[in-house]
GROMACS .gro file of C-alpha atoms in nm:
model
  450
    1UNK     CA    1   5.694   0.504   2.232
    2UNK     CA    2   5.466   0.264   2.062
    3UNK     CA    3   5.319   0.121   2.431
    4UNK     CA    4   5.261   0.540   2.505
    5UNK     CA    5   5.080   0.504   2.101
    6UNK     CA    6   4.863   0.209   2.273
    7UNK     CA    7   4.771   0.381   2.592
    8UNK     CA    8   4.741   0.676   2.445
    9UNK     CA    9   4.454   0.529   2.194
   10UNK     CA   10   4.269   0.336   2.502
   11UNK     CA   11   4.182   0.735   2.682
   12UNK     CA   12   3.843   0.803   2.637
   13UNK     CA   13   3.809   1.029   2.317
   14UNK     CA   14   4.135   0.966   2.168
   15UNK     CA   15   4.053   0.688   1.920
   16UNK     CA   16   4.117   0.977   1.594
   17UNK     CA   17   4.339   1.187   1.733
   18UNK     CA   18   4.621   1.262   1.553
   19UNK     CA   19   4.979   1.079   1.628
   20UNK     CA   20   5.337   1.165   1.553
   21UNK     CA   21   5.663   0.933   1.690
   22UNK     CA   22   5.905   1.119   1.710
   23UNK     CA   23   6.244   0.939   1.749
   24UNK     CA   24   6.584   1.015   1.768
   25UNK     CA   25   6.685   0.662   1.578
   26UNK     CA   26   6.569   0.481   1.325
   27UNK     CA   27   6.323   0.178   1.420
   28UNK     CA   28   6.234  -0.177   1.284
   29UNK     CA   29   6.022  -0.100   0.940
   30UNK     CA   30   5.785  -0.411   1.042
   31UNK     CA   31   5.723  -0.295   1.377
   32UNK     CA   32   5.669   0.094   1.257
   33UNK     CA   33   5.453  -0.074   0.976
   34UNK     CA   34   5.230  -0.256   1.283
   35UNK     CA   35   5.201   0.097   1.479
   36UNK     CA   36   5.085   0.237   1.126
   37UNK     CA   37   4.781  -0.048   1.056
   38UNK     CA   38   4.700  -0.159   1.427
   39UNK     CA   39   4.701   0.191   1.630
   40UNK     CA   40   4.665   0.450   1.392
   41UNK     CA   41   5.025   0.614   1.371
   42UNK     CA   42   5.003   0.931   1.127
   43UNK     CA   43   5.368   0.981   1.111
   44UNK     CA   44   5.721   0.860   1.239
   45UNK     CA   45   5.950   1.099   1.202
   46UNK     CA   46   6.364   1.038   1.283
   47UNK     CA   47   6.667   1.197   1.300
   48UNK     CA   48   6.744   1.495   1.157
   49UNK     CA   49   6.390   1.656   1.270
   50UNK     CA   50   6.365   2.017   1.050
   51UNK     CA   51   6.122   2.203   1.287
   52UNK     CA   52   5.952   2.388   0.998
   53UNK     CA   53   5.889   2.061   0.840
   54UNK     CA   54   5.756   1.890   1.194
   55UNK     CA   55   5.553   2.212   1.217
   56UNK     CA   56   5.368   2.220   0.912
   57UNK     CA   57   5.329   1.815   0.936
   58UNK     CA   58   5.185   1.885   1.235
   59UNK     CA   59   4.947   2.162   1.104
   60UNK     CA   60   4.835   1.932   0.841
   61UNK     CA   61   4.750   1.675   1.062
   62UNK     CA   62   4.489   1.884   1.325
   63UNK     CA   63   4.364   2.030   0.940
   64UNK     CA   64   4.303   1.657   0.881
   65UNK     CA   65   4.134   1.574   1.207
   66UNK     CA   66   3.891   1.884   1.233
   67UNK     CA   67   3.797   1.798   0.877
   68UNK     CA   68   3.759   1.455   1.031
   69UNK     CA   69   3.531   1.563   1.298
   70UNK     CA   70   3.333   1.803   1.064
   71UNK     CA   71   3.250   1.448   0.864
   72UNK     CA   72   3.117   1.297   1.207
   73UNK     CA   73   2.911   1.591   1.247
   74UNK     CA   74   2.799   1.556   0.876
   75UNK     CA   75   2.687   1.211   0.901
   76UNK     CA   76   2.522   1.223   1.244
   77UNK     CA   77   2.364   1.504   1.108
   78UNK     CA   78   2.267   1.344   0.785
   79UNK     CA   79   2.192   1.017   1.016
   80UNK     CA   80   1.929   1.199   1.232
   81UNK     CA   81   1.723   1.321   0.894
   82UNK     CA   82   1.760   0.985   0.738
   83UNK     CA   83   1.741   0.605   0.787
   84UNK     CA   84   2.073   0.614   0.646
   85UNK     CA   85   2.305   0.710   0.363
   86UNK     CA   86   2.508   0.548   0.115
   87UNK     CA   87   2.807   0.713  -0.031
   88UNK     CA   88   2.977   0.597  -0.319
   89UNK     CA   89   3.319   0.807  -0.447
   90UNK     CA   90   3.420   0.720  -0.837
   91UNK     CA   91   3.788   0.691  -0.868
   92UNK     CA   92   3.995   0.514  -1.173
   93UNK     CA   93   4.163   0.336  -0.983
   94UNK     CA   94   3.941   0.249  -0.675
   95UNK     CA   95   3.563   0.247  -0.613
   96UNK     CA   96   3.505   0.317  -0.233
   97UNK     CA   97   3.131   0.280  -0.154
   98UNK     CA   98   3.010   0.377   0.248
   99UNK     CA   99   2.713   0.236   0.412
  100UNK     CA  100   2.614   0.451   0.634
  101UNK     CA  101   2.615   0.276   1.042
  102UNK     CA  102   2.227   0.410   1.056
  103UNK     CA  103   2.148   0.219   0.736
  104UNK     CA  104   2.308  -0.123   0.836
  105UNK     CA  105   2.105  -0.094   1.159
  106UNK     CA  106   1.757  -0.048   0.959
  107UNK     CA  107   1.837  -0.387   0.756
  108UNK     CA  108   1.969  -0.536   1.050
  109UNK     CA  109   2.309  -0.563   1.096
  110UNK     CA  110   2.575  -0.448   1.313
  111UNK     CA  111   2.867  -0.166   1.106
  112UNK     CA  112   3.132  -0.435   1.129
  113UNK     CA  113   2.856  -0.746   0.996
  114UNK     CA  114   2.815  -0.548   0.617
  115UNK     CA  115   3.096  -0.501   0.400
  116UNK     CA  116   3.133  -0.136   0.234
  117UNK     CA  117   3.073  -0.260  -0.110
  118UNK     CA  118   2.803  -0.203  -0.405
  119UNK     CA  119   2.784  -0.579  -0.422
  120UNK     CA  120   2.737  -0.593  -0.019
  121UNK     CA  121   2.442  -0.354  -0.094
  122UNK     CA  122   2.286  -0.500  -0.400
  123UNK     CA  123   2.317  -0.855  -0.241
  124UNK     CA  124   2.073  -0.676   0.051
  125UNK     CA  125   1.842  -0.535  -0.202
  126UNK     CA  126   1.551  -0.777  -0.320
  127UNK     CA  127   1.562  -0.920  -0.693
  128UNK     CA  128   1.253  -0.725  -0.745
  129UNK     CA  129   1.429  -0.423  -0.691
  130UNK     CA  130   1.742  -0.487  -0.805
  131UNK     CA  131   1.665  -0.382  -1.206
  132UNK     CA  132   1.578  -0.016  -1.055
  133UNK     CA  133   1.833   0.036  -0.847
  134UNK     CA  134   2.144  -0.047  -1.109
  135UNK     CA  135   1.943   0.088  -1.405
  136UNK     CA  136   1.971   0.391  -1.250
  137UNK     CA  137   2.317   0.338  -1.147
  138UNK     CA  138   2.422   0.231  -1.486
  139UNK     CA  139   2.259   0.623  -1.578
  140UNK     CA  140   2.463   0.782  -1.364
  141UNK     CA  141   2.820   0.606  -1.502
  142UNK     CA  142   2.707   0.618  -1.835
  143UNK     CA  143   2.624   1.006  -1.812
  144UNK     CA  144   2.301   0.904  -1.928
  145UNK     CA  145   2.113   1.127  -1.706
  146UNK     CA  146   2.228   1.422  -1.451
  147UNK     CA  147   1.920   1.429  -1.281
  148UNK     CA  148   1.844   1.341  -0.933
  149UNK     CA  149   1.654   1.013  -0.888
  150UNK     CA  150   1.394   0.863  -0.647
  151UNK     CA  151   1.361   0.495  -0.588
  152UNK     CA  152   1.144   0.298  -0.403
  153UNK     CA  153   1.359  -0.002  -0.329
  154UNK     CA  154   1.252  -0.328  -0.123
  155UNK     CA  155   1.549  -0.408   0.103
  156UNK     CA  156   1.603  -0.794   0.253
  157UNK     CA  157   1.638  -0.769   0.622
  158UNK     CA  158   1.909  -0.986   0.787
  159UNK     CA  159   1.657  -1.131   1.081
  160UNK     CA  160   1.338  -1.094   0.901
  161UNK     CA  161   1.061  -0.978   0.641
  162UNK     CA  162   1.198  -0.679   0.406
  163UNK     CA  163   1.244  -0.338   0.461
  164UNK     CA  164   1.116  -0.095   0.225
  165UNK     CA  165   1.319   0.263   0.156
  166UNK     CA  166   1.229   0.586  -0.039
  167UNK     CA  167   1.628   0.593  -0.226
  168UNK     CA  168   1.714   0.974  -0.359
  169UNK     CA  169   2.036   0.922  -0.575
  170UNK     CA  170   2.229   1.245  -0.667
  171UNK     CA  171   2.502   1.240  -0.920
  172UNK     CA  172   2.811   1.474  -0.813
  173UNK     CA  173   3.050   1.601  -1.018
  174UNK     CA  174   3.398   1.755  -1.007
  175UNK     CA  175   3.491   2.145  -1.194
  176UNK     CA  176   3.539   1.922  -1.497
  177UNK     CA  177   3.197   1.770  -1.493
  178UNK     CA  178   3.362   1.431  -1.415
  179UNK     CA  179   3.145   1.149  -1.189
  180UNK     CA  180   3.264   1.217  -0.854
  181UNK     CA  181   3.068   1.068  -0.619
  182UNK     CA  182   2.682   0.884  -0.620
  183UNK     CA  183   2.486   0.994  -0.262
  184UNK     CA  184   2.179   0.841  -0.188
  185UNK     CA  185   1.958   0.932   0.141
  186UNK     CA  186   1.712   0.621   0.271
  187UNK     CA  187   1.401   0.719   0.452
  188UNK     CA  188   1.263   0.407   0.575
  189UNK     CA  189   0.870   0.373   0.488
  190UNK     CA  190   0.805  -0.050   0.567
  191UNK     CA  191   0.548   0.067   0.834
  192UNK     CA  192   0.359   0.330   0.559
  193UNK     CA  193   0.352   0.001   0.331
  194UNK     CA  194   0.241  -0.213   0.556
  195UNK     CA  195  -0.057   0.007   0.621
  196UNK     CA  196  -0.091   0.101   0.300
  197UNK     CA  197  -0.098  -0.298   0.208
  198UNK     CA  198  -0.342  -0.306   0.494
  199UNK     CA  199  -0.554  -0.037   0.347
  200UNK     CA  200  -0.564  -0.215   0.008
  201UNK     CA  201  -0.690  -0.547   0.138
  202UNK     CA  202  -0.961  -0.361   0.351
  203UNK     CA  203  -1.086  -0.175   0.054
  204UNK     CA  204  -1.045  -0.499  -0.158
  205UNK     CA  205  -1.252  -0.664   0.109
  206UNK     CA  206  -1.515  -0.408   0.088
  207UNK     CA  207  -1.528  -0.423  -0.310
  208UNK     CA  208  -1.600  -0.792  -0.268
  209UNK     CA  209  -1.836  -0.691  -0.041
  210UNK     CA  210  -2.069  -0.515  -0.282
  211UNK     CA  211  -2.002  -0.678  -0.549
  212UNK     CA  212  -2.154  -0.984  -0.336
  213UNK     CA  213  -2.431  -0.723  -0.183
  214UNK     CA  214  -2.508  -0.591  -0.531
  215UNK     CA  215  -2.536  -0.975  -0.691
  216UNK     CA  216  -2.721  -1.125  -0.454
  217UNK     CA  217  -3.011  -0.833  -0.416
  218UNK     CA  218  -3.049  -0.860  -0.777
  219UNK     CA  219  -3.275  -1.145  -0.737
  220UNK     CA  220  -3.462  -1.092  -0.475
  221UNK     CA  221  -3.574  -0.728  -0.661
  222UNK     CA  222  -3.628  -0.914  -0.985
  223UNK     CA  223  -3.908  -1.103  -0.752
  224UNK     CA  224  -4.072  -0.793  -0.636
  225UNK     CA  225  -4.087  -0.671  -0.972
  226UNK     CA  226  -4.190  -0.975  -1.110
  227UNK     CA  227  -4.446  -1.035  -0.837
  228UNK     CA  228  -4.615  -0.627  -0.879
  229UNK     CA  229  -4.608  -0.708  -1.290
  230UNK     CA  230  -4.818  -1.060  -1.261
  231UNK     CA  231  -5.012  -0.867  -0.963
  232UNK     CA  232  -5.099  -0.546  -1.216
  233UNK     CA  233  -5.163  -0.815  -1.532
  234UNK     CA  234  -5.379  -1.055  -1.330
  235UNK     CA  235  -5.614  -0.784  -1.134
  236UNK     CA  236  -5.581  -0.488  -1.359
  237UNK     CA  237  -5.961  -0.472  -1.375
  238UNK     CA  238  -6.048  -0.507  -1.015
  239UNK     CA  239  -5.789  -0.259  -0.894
  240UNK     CA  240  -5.862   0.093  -0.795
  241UNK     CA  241  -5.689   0.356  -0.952
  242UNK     CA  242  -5.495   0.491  -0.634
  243UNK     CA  243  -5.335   0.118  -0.596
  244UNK     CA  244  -5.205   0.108  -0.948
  245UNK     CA  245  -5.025   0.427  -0.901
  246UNK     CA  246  -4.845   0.271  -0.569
  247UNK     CA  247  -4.768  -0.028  -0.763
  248UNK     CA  248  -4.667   0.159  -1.049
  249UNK     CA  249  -4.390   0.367  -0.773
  250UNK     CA  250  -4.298   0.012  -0.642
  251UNK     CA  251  -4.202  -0.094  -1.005
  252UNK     CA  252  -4.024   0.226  -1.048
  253UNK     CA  253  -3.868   0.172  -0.736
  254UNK     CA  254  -3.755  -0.220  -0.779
  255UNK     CA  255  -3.597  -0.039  -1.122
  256UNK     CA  256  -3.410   0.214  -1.015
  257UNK     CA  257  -3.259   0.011  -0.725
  258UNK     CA  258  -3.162  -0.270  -0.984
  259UNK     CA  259  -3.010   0.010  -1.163
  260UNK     CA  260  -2.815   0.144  -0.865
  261UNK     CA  261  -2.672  -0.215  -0.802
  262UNK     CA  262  -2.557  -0.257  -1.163
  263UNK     CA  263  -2.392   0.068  -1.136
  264UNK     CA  264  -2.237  -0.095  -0.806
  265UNK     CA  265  -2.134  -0.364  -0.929
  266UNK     CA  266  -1.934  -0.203  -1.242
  267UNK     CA  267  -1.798   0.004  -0.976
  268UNK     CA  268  -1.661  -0.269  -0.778
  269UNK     CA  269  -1.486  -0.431  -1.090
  270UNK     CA  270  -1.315  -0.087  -1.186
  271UNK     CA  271  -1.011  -0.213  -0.964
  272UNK     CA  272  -1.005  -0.531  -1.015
  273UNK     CA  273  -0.942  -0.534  -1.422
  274UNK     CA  274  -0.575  -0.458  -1.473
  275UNK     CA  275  -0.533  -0.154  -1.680
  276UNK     CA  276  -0.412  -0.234  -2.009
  277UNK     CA  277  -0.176   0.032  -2.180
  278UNK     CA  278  -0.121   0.153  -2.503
  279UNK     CA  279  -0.047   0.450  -2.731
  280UNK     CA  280  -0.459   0.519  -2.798
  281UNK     CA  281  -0.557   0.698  -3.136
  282UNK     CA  282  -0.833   0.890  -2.923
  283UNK     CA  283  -1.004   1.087  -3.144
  284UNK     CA  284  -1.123   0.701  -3.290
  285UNK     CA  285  -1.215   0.611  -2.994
  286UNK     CA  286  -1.495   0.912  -2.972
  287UNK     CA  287  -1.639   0.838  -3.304
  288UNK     CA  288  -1.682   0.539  -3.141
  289UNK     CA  289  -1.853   0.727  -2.869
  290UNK     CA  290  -2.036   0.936  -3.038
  291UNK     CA  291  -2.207   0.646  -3.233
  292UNK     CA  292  -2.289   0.436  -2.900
  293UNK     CA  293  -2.482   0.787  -2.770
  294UNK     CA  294  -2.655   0.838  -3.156
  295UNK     CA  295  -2.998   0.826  -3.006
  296UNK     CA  296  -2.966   1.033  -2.722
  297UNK     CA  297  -2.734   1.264  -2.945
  298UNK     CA  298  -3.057   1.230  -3.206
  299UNK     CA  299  -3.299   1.301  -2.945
  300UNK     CA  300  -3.155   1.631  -2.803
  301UNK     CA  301  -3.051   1.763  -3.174
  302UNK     CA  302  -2.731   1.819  -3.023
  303UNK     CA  303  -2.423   1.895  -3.156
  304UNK     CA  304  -2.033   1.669  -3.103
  305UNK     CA  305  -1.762   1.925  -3.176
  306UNK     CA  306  -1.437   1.708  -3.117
  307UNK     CA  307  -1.097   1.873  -3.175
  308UNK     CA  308  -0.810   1.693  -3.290
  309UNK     CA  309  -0.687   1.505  -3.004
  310UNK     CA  310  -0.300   1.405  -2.929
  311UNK     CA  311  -0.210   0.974  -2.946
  312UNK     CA  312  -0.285   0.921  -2.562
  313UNK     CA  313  -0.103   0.648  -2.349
  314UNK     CA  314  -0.334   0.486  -2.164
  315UNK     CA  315  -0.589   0.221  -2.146
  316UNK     CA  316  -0.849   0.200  -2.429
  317UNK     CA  317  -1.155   0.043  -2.295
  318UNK     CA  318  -1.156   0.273  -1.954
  319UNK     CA  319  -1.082   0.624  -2.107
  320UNK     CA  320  -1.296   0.615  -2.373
  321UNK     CA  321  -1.585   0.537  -2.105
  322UNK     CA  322  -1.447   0.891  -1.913
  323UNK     CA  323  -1.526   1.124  -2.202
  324UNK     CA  324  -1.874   0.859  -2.233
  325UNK     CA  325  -2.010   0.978  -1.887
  326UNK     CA  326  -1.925   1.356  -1.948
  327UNK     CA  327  -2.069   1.344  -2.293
  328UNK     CA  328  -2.382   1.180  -2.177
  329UNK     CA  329  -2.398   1.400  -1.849
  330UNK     CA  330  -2.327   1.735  -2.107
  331UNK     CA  331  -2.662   1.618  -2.310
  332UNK     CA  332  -2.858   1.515  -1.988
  333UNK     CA  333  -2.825   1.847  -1.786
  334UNK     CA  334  -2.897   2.076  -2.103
  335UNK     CA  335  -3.186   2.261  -2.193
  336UNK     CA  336  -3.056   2.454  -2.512
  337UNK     CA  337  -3.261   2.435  -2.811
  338UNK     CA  338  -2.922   2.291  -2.954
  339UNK     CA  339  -2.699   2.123  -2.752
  340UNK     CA  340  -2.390   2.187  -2.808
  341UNK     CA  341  -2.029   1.954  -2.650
  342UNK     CA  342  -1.701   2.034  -2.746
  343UNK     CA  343  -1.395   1.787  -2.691
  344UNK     CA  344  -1.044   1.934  -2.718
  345UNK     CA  345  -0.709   1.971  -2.520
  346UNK     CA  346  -0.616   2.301  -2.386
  347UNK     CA  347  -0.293   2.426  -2.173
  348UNK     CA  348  -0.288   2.507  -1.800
  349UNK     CA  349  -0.291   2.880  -1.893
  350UNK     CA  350  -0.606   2.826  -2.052
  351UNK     CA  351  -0.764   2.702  -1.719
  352UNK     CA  352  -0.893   2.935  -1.474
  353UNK     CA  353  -0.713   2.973  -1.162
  354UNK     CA  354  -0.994   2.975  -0.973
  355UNK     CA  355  -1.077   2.642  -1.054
  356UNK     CA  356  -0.712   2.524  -0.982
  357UNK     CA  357  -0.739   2.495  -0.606
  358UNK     CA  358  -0.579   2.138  -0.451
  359UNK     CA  359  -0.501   2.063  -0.824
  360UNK     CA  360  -0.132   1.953  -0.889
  361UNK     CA  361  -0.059   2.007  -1.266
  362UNK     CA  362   0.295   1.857  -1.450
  363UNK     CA  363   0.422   2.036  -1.676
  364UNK     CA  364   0.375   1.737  -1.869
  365UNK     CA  365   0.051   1.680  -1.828
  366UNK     CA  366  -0.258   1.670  -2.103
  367UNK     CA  367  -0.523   1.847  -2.008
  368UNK     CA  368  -0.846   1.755  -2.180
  369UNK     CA  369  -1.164   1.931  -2.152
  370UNK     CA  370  -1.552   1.830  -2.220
  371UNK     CA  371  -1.746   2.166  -2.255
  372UNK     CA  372  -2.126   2.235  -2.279
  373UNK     CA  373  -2.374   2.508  -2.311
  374UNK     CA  374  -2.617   2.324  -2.059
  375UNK     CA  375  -2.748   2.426  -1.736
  376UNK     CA  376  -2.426   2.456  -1.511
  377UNK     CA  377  -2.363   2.347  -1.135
  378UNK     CA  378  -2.371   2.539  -0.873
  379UNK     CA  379  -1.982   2.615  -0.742
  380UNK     CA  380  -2.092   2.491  -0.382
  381UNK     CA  381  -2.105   2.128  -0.557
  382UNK     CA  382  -1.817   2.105  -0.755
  383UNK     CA  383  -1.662   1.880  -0.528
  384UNK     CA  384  -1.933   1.629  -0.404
  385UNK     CA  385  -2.031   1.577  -0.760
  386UNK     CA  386  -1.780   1.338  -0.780
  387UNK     CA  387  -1.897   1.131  -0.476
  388UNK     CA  388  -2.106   0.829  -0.509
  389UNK     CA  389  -2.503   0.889  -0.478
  390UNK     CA  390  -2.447   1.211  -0.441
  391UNK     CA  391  -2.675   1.414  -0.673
  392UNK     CA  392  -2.737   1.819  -0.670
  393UNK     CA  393  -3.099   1.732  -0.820
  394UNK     CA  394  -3.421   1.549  -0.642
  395UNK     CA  395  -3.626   1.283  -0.674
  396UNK     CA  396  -3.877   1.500  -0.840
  397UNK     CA  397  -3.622   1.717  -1.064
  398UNK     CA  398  -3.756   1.679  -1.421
  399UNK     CA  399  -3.373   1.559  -1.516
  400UNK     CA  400  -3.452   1.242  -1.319
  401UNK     CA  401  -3.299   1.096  -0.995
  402UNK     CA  402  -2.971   1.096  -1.089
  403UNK     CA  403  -2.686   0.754  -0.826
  404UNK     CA  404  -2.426   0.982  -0.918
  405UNK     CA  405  -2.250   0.688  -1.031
  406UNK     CA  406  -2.084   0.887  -1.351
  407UNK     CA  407  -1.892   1.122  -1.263
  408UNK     CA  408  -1.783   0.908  -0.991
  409UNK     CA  409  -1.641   0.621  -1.218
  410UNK     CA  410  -1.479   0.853  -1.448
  411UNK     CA  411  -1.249   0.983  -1.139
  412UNK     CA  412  -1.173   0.672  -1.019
  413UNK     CA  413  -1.068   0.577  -1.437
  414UNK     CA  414  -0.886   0.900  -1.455
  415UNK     CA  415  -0.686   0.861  -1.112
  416UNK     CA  416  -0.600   0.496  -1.202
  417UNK     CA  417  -0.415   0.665  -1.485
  418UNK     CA  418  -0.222   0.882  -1.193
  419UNK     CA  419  -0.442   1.213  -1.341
  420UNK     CA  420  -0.719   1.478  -1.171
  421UNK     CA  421  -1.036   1.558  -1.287
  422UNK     CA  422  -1.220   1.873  -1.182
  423UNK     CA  423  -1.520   2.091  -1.321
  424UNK     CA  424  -1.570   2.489  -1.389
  425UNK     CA  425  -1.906   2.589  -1.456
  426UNK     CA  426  -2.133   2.864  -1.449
  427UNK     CA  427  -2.481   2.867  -1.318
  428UNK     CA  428  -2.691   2.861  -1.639
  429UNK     CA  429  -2.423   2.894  -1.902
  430UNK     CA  430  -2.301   2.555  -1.921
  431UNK     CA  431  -2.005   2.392  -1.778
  432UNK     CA  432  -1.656   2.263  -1.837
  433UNK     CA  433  -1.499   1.922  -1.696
  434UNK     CA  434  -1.078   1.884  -1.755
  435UNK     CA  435  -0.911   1.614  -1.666
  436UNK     CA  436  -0.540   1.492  -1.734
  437UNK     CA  437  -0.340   1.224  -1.830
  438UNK     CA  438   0.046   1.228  -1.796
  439UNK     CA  439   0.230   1.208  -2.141
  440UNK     CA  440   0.381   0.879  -2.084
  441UNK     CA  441   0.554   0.700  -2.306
  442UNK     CA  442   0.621   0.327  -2.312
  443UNK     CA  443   0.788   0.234  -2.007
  444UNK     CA  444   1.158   0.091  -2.003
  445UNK     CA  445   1.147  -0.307  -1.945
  446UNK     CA  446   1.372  -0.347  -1.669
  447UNK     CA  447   1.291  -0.763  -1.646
  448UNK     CA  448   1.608  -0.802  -1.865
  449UNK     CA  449   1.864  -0.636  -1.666
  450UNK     CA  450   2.083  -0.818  -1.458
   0.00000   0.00000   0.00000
């Protein structure tokens, strides 16, 4: 019986199925106990045999294969969507955590080389990661949280470099609300990274690139100017009128493009200072504002209308400059015999839909607003507005040439804060720029967590 068990086991396809000894005498315990562990006996059964009971043994065991089987399926299923699964079941008495075959493969090993263990999976998980990964862990067993969680995790491969996954951890629970199980699907995105790393040092190269560009033509434009001023100073009797007027353009010119490459050069340090955040009393930081723009505010007989503004987490040097630009832009483009800018929050509802389009708004999310009663944009430019250089008025427009620098750093402050900016306006009855922040609080430090 137990050499038919072997050969049985060695056919092609047979490896799970179900096996029953049936003997008329009672065997050696040890060597019944060997069939058991090293060839996958499900039963021995001896004298006397009570057919209903061998029946519904037997009926219990193809039950228990075909549920078998319907796993496989499961997890080659779950295996062809995914770079792998974990699968962790929470028992009193015994923790019994599955790496998934597709998994070991993407960190390099073979099923039988990694032990099904959390410690076998946090040891592959870099230090950097580690923090996330049981934090969230430690919120699941603690009941803590209930919600599904996404991690991105850095994984240590076996032959080389890391391997970086996209983790989504569910939380399972029985009809009693107990922990049953912890799931987590891996989608392997080291090759995204890599580009994206690649994508970051090209654009970090090309910020270093202008900022070099944008130093070193200061000079030789401080020359020209200098060189047109001593020219205009030294001859200004003995030149005709029609040559003052082109060296008056090239002076003009030498300005303006020393003012475009200061503009560049802020531009290129926008990255490059670390954001520093903090809960920001906001509505302090726009008296602030309002003071540095006092002239042009003075000038235009305009009018500041800020509402009270909710504490905003974020930095408090760059947003400060966001609602600068808009303010200034507001009095710039305005030909109202009062100028009038109003500074609030509103909710999405208050937004129109219109204006919504390719915008992804939280629910969580503080939308503020800048609103004027100037001239408007057009809506065919309420997209390139935004762009660098771009400008919907010419070189002859009585509002000036405007490098469209602005609007463009105030994007590039408000998406460093992971929010959208967008405009609605109306042709000749002002316009309205919103922009959001998330309401983030203080983040958890995770350096502490072992």
């Amino acid at each position: 019986g137990f050499d038919l068990i072997k050969n049985i086991r060695k056919l092609p396809g047979h490896q799970l199925t179900p096996l029953v000894l049936i003997s008329a005498y009672d065997q050696d315990p040890k060597k019944i106990a060997k069939a058991y562990t090293e060839h996958g006996l499900f039963d021995f059964i001896s004298k006397p045999i009570l057919p209903d009971l061998l029946i519904t043994k037997i009926r219990s065991y193809v039950d228990v294969y075909h549920m078998r089987q319907k796993n496989d399926f499961y997890d080659s299923l779950i295996d062809l969507n995914t770079d792998g699964y974990i699968d962790w079941k929470l028992d009193q008495k015994e923790s019994n955590l599955v790496i998934s075959k597709n998994l070991k493969l993407n960190l390099g090993y073979e099923e039988s080389d990694l032990e099904n263990s959390l410690d076998s999976l946090v040891s592959c998980i870099e230090e950097n990661s580690r923090p996330i990964f049981l934090e969230a862990i430690n919120e699941f067993l603690q009941n803590l949280s209930n919600k599904a969680k996404t991690l991105e995790l850095q994984f240590r491969n076996k032959n080389r470099g890391s391997v970086w996954m996209i983790s989504k951890l569910k939380l399972l629970r029985n009809e009693l609300g107990e922990p049953l199980r912890i799931v987590g699907f891996m989608t392997n995105i080291t090759k995204e990274k890599s580009a994206t790393h690649d994508l970051q040092k090209s654009n970090d190269d090309l910020d270093e690139f202008a900022y070099l560009i944008a130093h070193d033509l200061r000079e030789p434009l401080r020359g020209i100017k200098s060189y047109v001023d001593m020219l205009m100073m030294d001859n200004s009797d003995s030149l005709g009128i029609e040559v003052k007027e082109k060296l008056i353009k090239i002076q003009n010119l030498a300005l303006h493009s020393n003012d475009l490459l200061e503009k560049l050069l802020f531009f290129s340090r926008v990255d490059k200072r670390q954001l520093s955040f903090a809960t920001v009393n906001l509505n302090q930081q726009l008296d602030n504002v309002v003071v540095s723009l006092e002239n042009l505010i003075n000038e235009k007989s305009a009018v500041i209308d800020i509402k009270k503004l909710p504490p905003c987490y974020c930095d408090s040097v760059r947003v400060p400059e966001v609602f600068r630009n808009l303010i200034e832009n507001a009095l710039r483009y305005n030909d109202s015999i009062q100028p009038v800018v109003e500074i609030g929050v509103c909710k999405k509802s208050d937004v129109r839909a219109e204006c919504l389009e390719g915008i992804d708004l939280c629910k969580d999310d503080v939308v503020y607003y800048v609103k004027d009663n100037g001239i408007g944009i057009p809506l065919k430019h309420f997209k390139n507005i935004f762009k660098m250089f771009k400008s919907i008025h010419g070189r002859n427009s009585k509002y000036g040439l405007s490098t469209g620098f602005g609007l463009s750093f105030a994007k590039k402050i408000v998406e460093n804060h992971h929010g959208q900016i967008w405009v609605d306006s109306d042709l000749g009855h002002g316009s309205c720029f919103y922009f959001t922040m998330p309401n983030t609080q203080i983040p958890i430090n995770t350096s502490n967590l072992s």
